[in-house]
PDB file of C-alpha atoms in Angstrom:
ATOM      1  CA  MET H 827      -8.860 -41.531 -18.007  1.00  0.00           C
ATOM      2  CA  LYS H 828      -6.422 -39.541 -15.890  1.00  0.00           C
ATOM      3  CA  PRO H 829      -5.584 -41.079 -12.514  1.00  0.00           C
ATOM      4  CA  PHE H 830      -7.303 -39.437  -9.567  1.00  0.00           C
ATOM      5  CA  SER H 831      -5.057 -36.968  -7.745  1.00  0.00           C
ATOM      6  CA  SER H 832      -6.157 -36.022  -4.267  1.00  0.00           C
ATOM      7  CA  ARG H 833      -5.709 -32.536  -2.875  1.00  0.00           C
ATOM      8  CA  PRO H 834      -2.563 -32.176  -0.750  1.00  0.00           C
ATOM      9  CA  ALA H 835      -2.809 -31.229   2.910  1.00  0.00           C
ATOM     10  CA  GLY H 836      -2.900 -27.508   3.563  1.00  0.00           C
ATOM     11  CA  TYR H 837      -4.915 -24.371   2.990  1.00  0.00           C
ATOM     12  CA  THR H 838      -5.789 -22.431  -0.119  1.00  0.00           C
ATOM     13  CA  ILE H 839      -4.915 -18.749   0.057  1.00  0.00           C
ATOM     14  CA  GLU H 840      -8.572 -17.937   0.692  1.00  0.00           C
ATOM     15  CA  GLU H 841      -8.703 -20.395   3.605  1.00  0.00           C
ATOM     16  CA  LEU H 842      -5.430 -19.070   5.012  1.00  0.00           C
ATOM     17  CA  SER H 843      -6.713 -15.509   4.666  1.00  0.00           C
ATOM     18  CA  THR H 844      -9.795 -16.364   6.732  1.00  0.00           C
ATOM     19  CA  ILE H 845      -7.795 -18.150   9.432  1.00  0.00           C
ATOM     20  CA  VAL H 846      -5.216 -15.402  10.022  1.00  0.00           C
ATOM     21  CA  GLY H 847      -7.532 -12.456   9.324  1.00  0.00           C
ATOM     22  CA  MET H 848      -5.294 -11.065   6.575  1.00  0.00           C
ATOM     23  CA  SER H 849      -6.222 -10.290   2.986  1.00  0.00           C
ATOM     24  CA  ALA H 850      -4.983 -12.568   0.229  1.00  0.00           C
ATOM     25  CA  ARG H 851      -3.296  -9.543  -1.335  1.00  0.00           C
ATOM     26  CA  ASN H 852      -1.216  -8.940   1.800  1.00  0.00           C
ATOM     27  CA  ILE H 853      -0.298 -12.623   2.005  1.00  0.00           C
ATOM     28  CA  ARG H 854       0.992 -12.494  -1.576  1.00  0.00           C
ATOM     29  CA  ALA H 855       2.843  -9.248  -0.812  1.00  0.00           C
ATOM     30  CA  HIS H 856       4.616 -10.867   2.163  1.00  0.00           C
ATOM     31  CA  GLN H 857       5.577 -13.740  -0.109  1.00  0.00           C
ATOM     32  CA  THR H 858       6.952 -11.315  -2.709  1.00  0.00           C
ATOM     33  CA  ARG H 859       8.991  -9.528  -0.044  1.00  0.00           C
ATOM     34  CA  GLY H 860      10.513 -12.820   1.062  1.00  0.00           C
ATOM     35  CA  LEU H 861       8.796 -12.826   4.452  1.00  0.00           C
ATOM     36  CA  LEU H 862       6.806 -15.933   3.568  1.00  0.00           C
ATOM     37  CA  PRO H 863       8.086 -19.072   1.824  1.00  0.00           C
ATOM     38  CA  PRO H 864       6.370 -20.049  -1.444  1.00  0.00           C
ATOM     39  CA  PRO H 865       3.361 -22.385  -1.218  1.00  0.00           C
ATOM     40  CA  VAL H 866       3.262 -25.966  -2.433  1.00  0.00           C
ATOM     41  CA  ARG H 867       1.989 -26.143  -6.010  1.00  0.00           C
ATOM     42  CA  HIS H 868      -0.493 -28.851  -7.014  1.00  0.00           C
ATOM     43  CA  GLY H 869      -1.512 -28.356 -10.612  1.00  0.00           C
ATOM     44  CA  ARG H 870      -2.765 -24.809 -10.916  1.00  0.00           C
ATOM     45  CA  SER H 871      -3.499 -24.503  -7.212  1.00  0.00           C
ATOM     46  CA  ALA H 872      -1.245 -23.371  -4.374  1.00  0.00           C
ATOM     47  CA  TYR H 873      -1.482 -24.702  -0.830  1.00  0.00           C
ATOM     48  CA  TYR H 874      -0.112 -23.261   2.404  1.00  0.00           C
ATOM     49  CA  GLY H 875       0.766 -25.286   5.495  1.00  0.00           C
ATOM     50  CA  PRO H 876       1.410 -24.874   9.238  1.00  0.00           C
ATOM     51  CA  VAL H 877       4.733 -23.134   8.559  1.00  0.00           C
ATOM     52  CA  HIS H 878       2.982 -20.382   6.630  1.00  0.00           C
ATOM     53  CA  LEU H 879       0.298 -20.074   9.286  1.00  0.00           C
ATOM     54  CA  ARG H 880       2.836 -19.687  12.093  1.00  0.00           C
ATOM     55  CA  ARG H 881       4.888 -17.195  10.086  1.00  0.00           C
ATOM     56  CA  LEU H 882       1.879 -14.993   9.279  1.00  0.00           C
ATOM     57  CA  ARG H 883       0.757 -15.001  12.905  1.00  0.00           C
ATOM     58  CA  ARG H 884       4.263 -13.985  13.930  1.00  0.00           C
ATOM     59  CA  ILE H 885       4.325 -11.170  11.370  1.00  0.00           C
ATOM     60  CA  THR H 886       0.921  -9.932  12.540  1.00  0.00           C
ATOM     61  CA  MET H 887       2.014  -9.947  16.175  1.00  0.00           C
ATOM     62  CA  LEU H 888       5.195  -7.995  15.413  1.00  0.00           C
ATOM     63  CA  GLN H 889       3.300  -5.444  13.332  1.00  0.00           C
ATOM     64  CA  LYS H 890       0.894  -4.876  16.246  1.00  0.00           C
ATOM     65  CA  GLN H 891       3.941  -4.222  18.413  1.00  0.00           C
ATOM     66  CA  GLY H 892       4.960  -1.434  16.042  1.00  0.00           C
ATOM     67  CA  PHE H 893       7.725  -3.079  14.011  1.00  0.00           C
ATOM     68  CA  ASN H 894       7.948  -2.297  10.301  1.00  0.00           C
ATOM     69  CA  LEU H 895       8.510  -4.937   7.637  1.00  0.00           C
ATOM     70  CA  VAL H 896      12.244  -4.272   7.349  1.00  0.00           C
ATOM     71  CA  SER H 897      12.679  -4.891  11.087  1.00  0.00           C
ATOM     72  CA  ILE H 898      10.451  -7.947  10.931  1.00  0.00           C
ATOM     73  CA  ALA H 899      12.501  -9.374   8.068  1.00  0.00           C
ATOM     74  CA  ALA H 900      15.654  -8.971  10.163  1.00  0.00           C
ATOM     75  CA  MET H 901      14.001 -10.666  13.162  1.00  0.00           C
ATOM     76  CA  LEU H 902      12.788 -13.555  11.060  1.00  0.00           C
ATOM     77  CA  GLY H 903      16.141 -13.956   9.342  1.00  0.00           C
ATOM     78  CA  THR H 904      14.674 -13.483   5.866  1.00  0.00           C
ATOM     79  CA  THR H 905      15.819 -11.403   2.918  1.00  0.00           C
ATOM     80  CA  THR H 906      13.501  -8.856   1.354  1.00  0.00           C
ATOM     81  CA  VAL H 907      13.500  -7.023  -1.926  1.00  0.00           C
ATOM     82  CA  ASP H 908      15.008  -3.591  -1.308  1.00  0.00           C
ATOM     83  CA  ALA H 909      12.074  -1.452  -2.388  1.00  0.00           C
ATOM     84  CA  THR H 910      14.092   1.730  -1.999  1.00  0.00           C
ATOM     85  CA  GLU H 911      16.660   0.497  -4.493  1.00  0.00           C
ATOM     86  CA  ARG H 912      13.916  -0.492  -6.916  1.00  0.00           C
ATOM     87  CA  LEU H 913      12.382   2.963  -6.644  1.00  0.00           C
ATOM     88  CA  ASP H 914      15.748   4.672  -7.143  1.00  0.00           C
ATOM     89  CA  SER H 915      16.369   2.487 -10.188  1.00  0.00           C
ATOM     90  CA  ALA H 916      12.969   3.429 -11.609  1.00  0.00           C
ATOM     91  CA  MET H 917      13.778   7.118 -11.064  1.00  0.00           C
ATOM     92  CA  ALA H 918      17.044   6.750 -12.953  1.00  0.00           C
ATOM     93  CA  ASP H 919      15.287   4.902 -15.795  1.00  0.00           C
ATOM     94  CA  ILE H 920      12.642   7.609 -16.093  1.00  0.00           C
ATOM     95  CA  ALA H 921      15.188  10.427 -16.059  1.00  0.00           C
ATOM     96  CA  ARG H 922      17.277   8.692 -18.734  1.00  0.00           C
ATOM     97  CA  ASP H 923      14.683   7.115 -21.020  1.00  0.00           C
ATOM     98  CA  GLN H 924      11.474   9.085 -20.413  1.00  0.00           C
ATOM     99  CA  PRO H 925      12.402  12.745 -19.852  1.00  0.00           C
ATOM    100  CA  ALA H 926       8.835  13.883 -20.560  1.00  0.00           C
ATOM    101  CA  VAL H 927       7.564  11.787 -17.632  1.00  0.00           C
ATOM    102  CA  ALA H 928      10.384  13.104 -15.425  1.00  0.00           C
ATOM    103  CA  ARG H 929       9.499  16.720 -16.310  1.00  0.00           C
ATOM    104  CA  CYS H 930       5.850  16.004 -15.569  1.00  0.00           C
ATOM    105  CA  LEU H 931       6.663  14.610 -12.112  1.00  0.00           C
ATOM    106  CA  GLU H 932       8.970  17.560 -11.439  1.00  0.00           C
ATOM    107  CA  ARG H 933       6.288  20.027 -12.513  1.00  0.00           C
ATOM    108  CA  HIS H 934       3.834  18.527 -10.044  1.00  0.00           C
ATOM    109  CA  GLY H 935       6.345  18.525  -7.188  1.00  0.00           C
ATOM    110  CA  VAL H 936       6.749  14.760  -7.010  1.00  0.00           C
ATOM    111  CA  LEU H 937      10.257  14.383  -8.398  1.00  0.00           C
ATOM    112  CA  GLY H 938      13.308  16.316  -7.212  1.00  0.00           C
ATOM    113  CA  LYS H 939      17.023  15.796  -6.619  1.00  0.00           C
ATOM    114  CA  ASP H 940      18.744  14.115  -3.696  1.00  0.00           C
ATOM    115  CA  ASP H 941      21.998  15.330  -2.110  1.00  0.00           C
ATOM    116  CA  ALA H 942      24.009  13.635  -4.843  1.00  0.00           C
ATOM    117  CA  GLY H 943      21.952  15.271  -7.598  1.00  0.00           C
ATOM    118  CA  ALA H 944      20.182  12.041  -8.555  1.00  0.00           C
ATOM    119  CA  PRO H 945      16.423  12.081  -9.296  1.00  0.00           C
ATOM    120  CA  SER H 946      14.395  11.256  -6.205  1.00  0.00           C
ATOM    121  CA  VAL H 947      10.737  11.163  -5.128  1.00  0.00           C
ATOM    122  CA  VAL H 948      10.303  14.031  -2.685  1.00  0.00           C
ATOM    123  CA  ARG H 949       6.787  13.214  -1.540  1.00  0.00           C
ATOM    124  CA  PRO H 950       6.911  10.595   1.278  1.00  0.00           C
ATOM    125  CA  SER H 951       3.313   9.513   0.653  1.00  0.00           C
ATOM    126  CA  VAL H 952       4.079   8.848  -3.020  1.00  0.00           C
ATOM    127  CA  SER H 953       7.264   6.982  -2.130  1.00  0.00           C
ATOM    128  CA  ARG H 954       5.384   4.751   0.344  1.00  0.00           C
ATOM    129  CA  ALA H 955       2.601   4.038  -2.124  1.00  0.00           C
ATOM    130  CA  VAL H 956       4.990   3.161  -4.956  1.00  0.00           C
ATOM    131  CA  THR H 957       7.149   0.892  -2.771  1.00  0.00           C
ATOM    132  CA  ASP H 958       4.056  -0.856  -1.381  1.00  0.00           C
ATOM    133  CA  LEU H 959       2.806  -1.435  -4.914  1.00  0.00           C
ATOM    134  CA  ALA H 960       6.230  -2.784  -5.837  1.00  0.00           C
ATOM    135  CA  GLY H 961       5.918  -5.271  -2.989  1.00  0.00           C
ATOM    136  CA  ALA H 962       2.582  -6.366  -4.428  1.00  0.00           C
ATOM    137  CA  GLY H 963       4.110  -6.881  -7.873  1.00  0.00           C
ATOM    138  CA  VAL H 964       3.433  -3.538  -9.611  1.00  0.00           C
ATOM    139  CA  PRO H 965       6.662  -2.213 -11.222  1.00  0.00           C
ATOM    140  CA  PRO H 966       7.647   1.248  -9.879  1.00  0.00           C
ATOM    141  CA  LEU H 967       8.223   2.483 -13.426  1.00  0.00           C
ATOM    142  CA  ALA H 968       4.630   1.675 -14.398  1.00  0.00           C
ATOM    143  CA  ALA H 969       3.236   3.243 -11.219  1.00  0.00           C
ATOM    144  CA  LEU H 970       5.202   6.475 -11.700  1.00  0.00           C
ATOM    145  CA  ARG H 971       4.343   6.731 -15.383  1.00  0.00           C
ATOM    146  CA  PHE H 972       0.657   6.378 -14.524  1.00  0.00           C
ATOM    147  CA  LEU H 973       1.021   8.924 -11.721  1.00  0.00           C
ATOM    148  CA  GLY H 974       2.407  11.501 -14.127  1.00  0.00           C
ATOM    149  CA  GLN H 975      -0.466  10.960 -16.548  1.00  0.00           C
ATOM    150  CA  PHE H 976      -2.995  11.182 -13.756  1.00  0.00           C
ATOM    151  CA  LEU H 977      -1.525  14.381 -12.292  1.00  0.00           C
ATOM    152  CA  ASP H 978      -1.734  16.098 -15.665  1.00  0.00           C
ATOM    153  CA  ARG H 979      -5.433  15.280 -15.781  1.00  0.00           C
ATOM    154  CA  ALA H 980      -6.189  16.017 -12.130  1.00  0.00           C
ATOM    155  CA  ALA H 981      -4.382  19.370 -11.787  1.00  0.00           C
ATOM    156  CA  PRO H 982      -6.840  21.427 -13.907  1.00  0.00           C
ATOM    157  CA  LEU H 983      -9.773  19.854 -12.035  1.00  0.00           C
ATOM    158  CA  ALA H 984      -8.216  20.714  -8.666  1.00  0.00           C
ATOM    159  CA  THR H 985      -7.691  24.340  -9.730  1.00  0.00           C
ATOM    160  CA  GLU H 986     -11.271  24.567 -10.986  1.00  0.00           C
ATOM    161  CA  GLN H 987     -12.783  23.092  -7.832  1.00  0.00           C
ATOM    162  CA  LEU H 988     -10.696  25.232  -5.483  1.00  0.00           C
ATOM    163  CA  ALA H 989     -11.778  28.339  -7.395  1.00  0.00           C
ATOM    164  CA  ALA H 990     -15.398  27.243  -6.980  1.00  0.00           C
ATOM    165  CA  LEU H 991     -14.853  26.657  -3.268  1.00  0.00           C
ATOM    166  CA  LYS H 992     -13.281  30.098  -2.900  1.00  0.00           C
ATOM    167  CA  ALA H 993     -16.219  31.712  -4.675  1.00  0.00           C
ATOM    168  CA  GLN H 994     -18.797  29.894  -2.521  1.00  0.00           C
ATOM    169  CA  THR H 995     -17.075  30.704   0.778  1.00  0.00           C
ATOM    170  CA  GLY H 996     -16.103  34.253  -0.080  1.00  0.00           C
ATOM    171  CA  GLY H 997     -12.426  33.446   0.280  1.00  0.00           C
ATOM    172  CA  VAL H 998     -12.353  33.657   4.117  1.00  0.00           C
ATOM    173  CA  PRO H 999      -8.914  35.346   4.234  1.00  0.00           C
ATOM    174  CA  ALA H1000      -8.266  34.242   7.841  1.00  0.00           C
ATOM    175  CA  ALA H1001      -8.655  30.521   7.038  1.00  0.00           C
ATOM    176  CA  PRO H1002      -5.383  28.633   6.443  1.00  0.00           C
ATOM    177  CA  ARG H1003      -4.931  27.633   2.821  1.00  0.00           C
ATOM    178  CA  ALA H1004      -4.147  24.101   4.027  1.00  0.00           C
ATOM    179  CA  CYS H1005      -7.732  23.762   5.247  1.00  0.00           C
ATOM    180  CA  PHE H1006      -9.112  24.286   1.752  1.00  0.00           C
ATOM    181  CA  ALA H1007      -6.576  21.858   0.317  1.00  0.00           C
ATOM    182  CA  GLU H1008      -7.397  19.221   2.937  1.00  0.00           C
ATOM    183  CA  LEU H1009     -11.135  19.538   2.260  1.00  0.00           C
ATOM    184  CA  LEU H1010     -10.594  18.886  -1.438  1.00  0.00           C
ATOM    185  CA  VAL H1011      -8.098  16.078  -0.748  1.00  0.00           C
ATOM    186  CA  SER H1012     -10.502  14.340   1.646  1.00  0.00           C
ATOM    187  CA  ALA H1013     -13.303  14.546  -0.911  1.00  0.00           C
ATOM    188  CA  PHE H1014     -11.052  13.161  -3.625  1.00  0.00           C
ATOM    189  CA  ARG H1015      -9.759  10.398  -1.354  1.00  0.00           C
ATOM    190  CA  THR H1016     -13.316   9.313  -0.601  1.00  0.00           C
ATOM    191  CA  THR H1017     -14.161   9.265  -4.312  1.00  0.00           C
ATOM    192  CA  VAL H1018     -11.086   7.194  -5.175  1.00  0.00           C
ATOM    193  CA  GLU H1019     -11.626   4.749  -2.284  1.00  0.00           C
ATOM    194  CA  ASN H1020     -15.195   4.185  -3.465  1.00  0.00           C
ATOM    195  CA  ALA H1021     -13.945   3.619  -7.018  1.00  0.00           C
ATOM    196  CA  VAL H1022     -11.301   1.156  -5.794  1.00  0.00           C
ATOM    197  CA  GLU H1023     -13.942  -0.935  -4.034  1.00  0.00           C
ATOM    198  CA  VAL H1024     -15.860  -1.183  -7.306  1.00  0.00           C
ATOM    199  CA  THR H1025     -12.828  -1.749  -9.534  1.00  0.00           C
ATOM    200  CA  PHE H1026     -11.064  -4.261  -7.255  1.00  0.00           C
ATOM    201  CA  PRO H1027     -13.831  -6.086  -5.343  1.00  0.00           C
ATOM    202  CA  ASP H1028     -12.862  -8.458  -2.515  1.00  0.00           C
ATOM    203  CA  GLY H1029      -9.211  -7.471  -2.608  1.00  0.00           C
ATOM    204  CA  GLU H1030      -8.811  -8.410  -6.280  1.00  0.00           C
ATOM    205  CA  THR H1031      -5.567  -7.031  -7.728  1.00  0.00           C
ATOM    206  CA  GLY H1032      -6.604  -7.134 -11.353  1.00  0.00           C
ATOM    207  CA  THR H1033      -5.254 -10.572 -12.183  1.00  0.00           C
ATOM    208  CA  ARG H1034      -7.664 -13.263 -13.253  1.00  0.00           C
ATOM    209  CA  ARG H1035      -7.710 -16.619 -11.631  1.00  0.00           C
ATOM    210  CA  PRO H1036      -7.138 -19.570 -13.937  1.00  0.00           C
ATOM    211  CA  LYS H1037     -10.348 -21.353 -14.879  1.00  0.00           C
TER     212      LYS H1037
END
């Protein structure tokens, strides 16, 4: 028989999440960024202590005051993974090794050139999403490759639906084109958010917990 091993003092990530009012996914992301020290490992389980609790409460307070994570890292004296550098590196890798993906992103207005002529993401919303995913452990290269594939599939559908909207409304020449785009974007966003809730229930990131 194996000797009995008691559980160490501390909180599981689920318990910590409940206490601080923060999702387990965000807790892991803060750990990945270097804002939170690693937990204590006990077998296959990880346990967080008072230090983690105080740090997360501090991060939450600073975020409510309007500070971003880079500023918070500087205040806390921690080092973070430079997401911008990771994204730039992914852009260079795509341009060099996967020209078809680069052309796809350029065609859809996602990828352009910076002042030095290097490939760069020109859509701020895409850049934020990719860097946030990188902080959660999703490689920028994988995210951008998927984005290119998705845009190729979504573009014909967007054209089709906008044509249908134009036909149903009679065009309305005086209406700004941005209004039609925003209507379709809001509908698509709602559809995707609903799908995310089904695909990743309870903040699940796609990784299975060990049994």
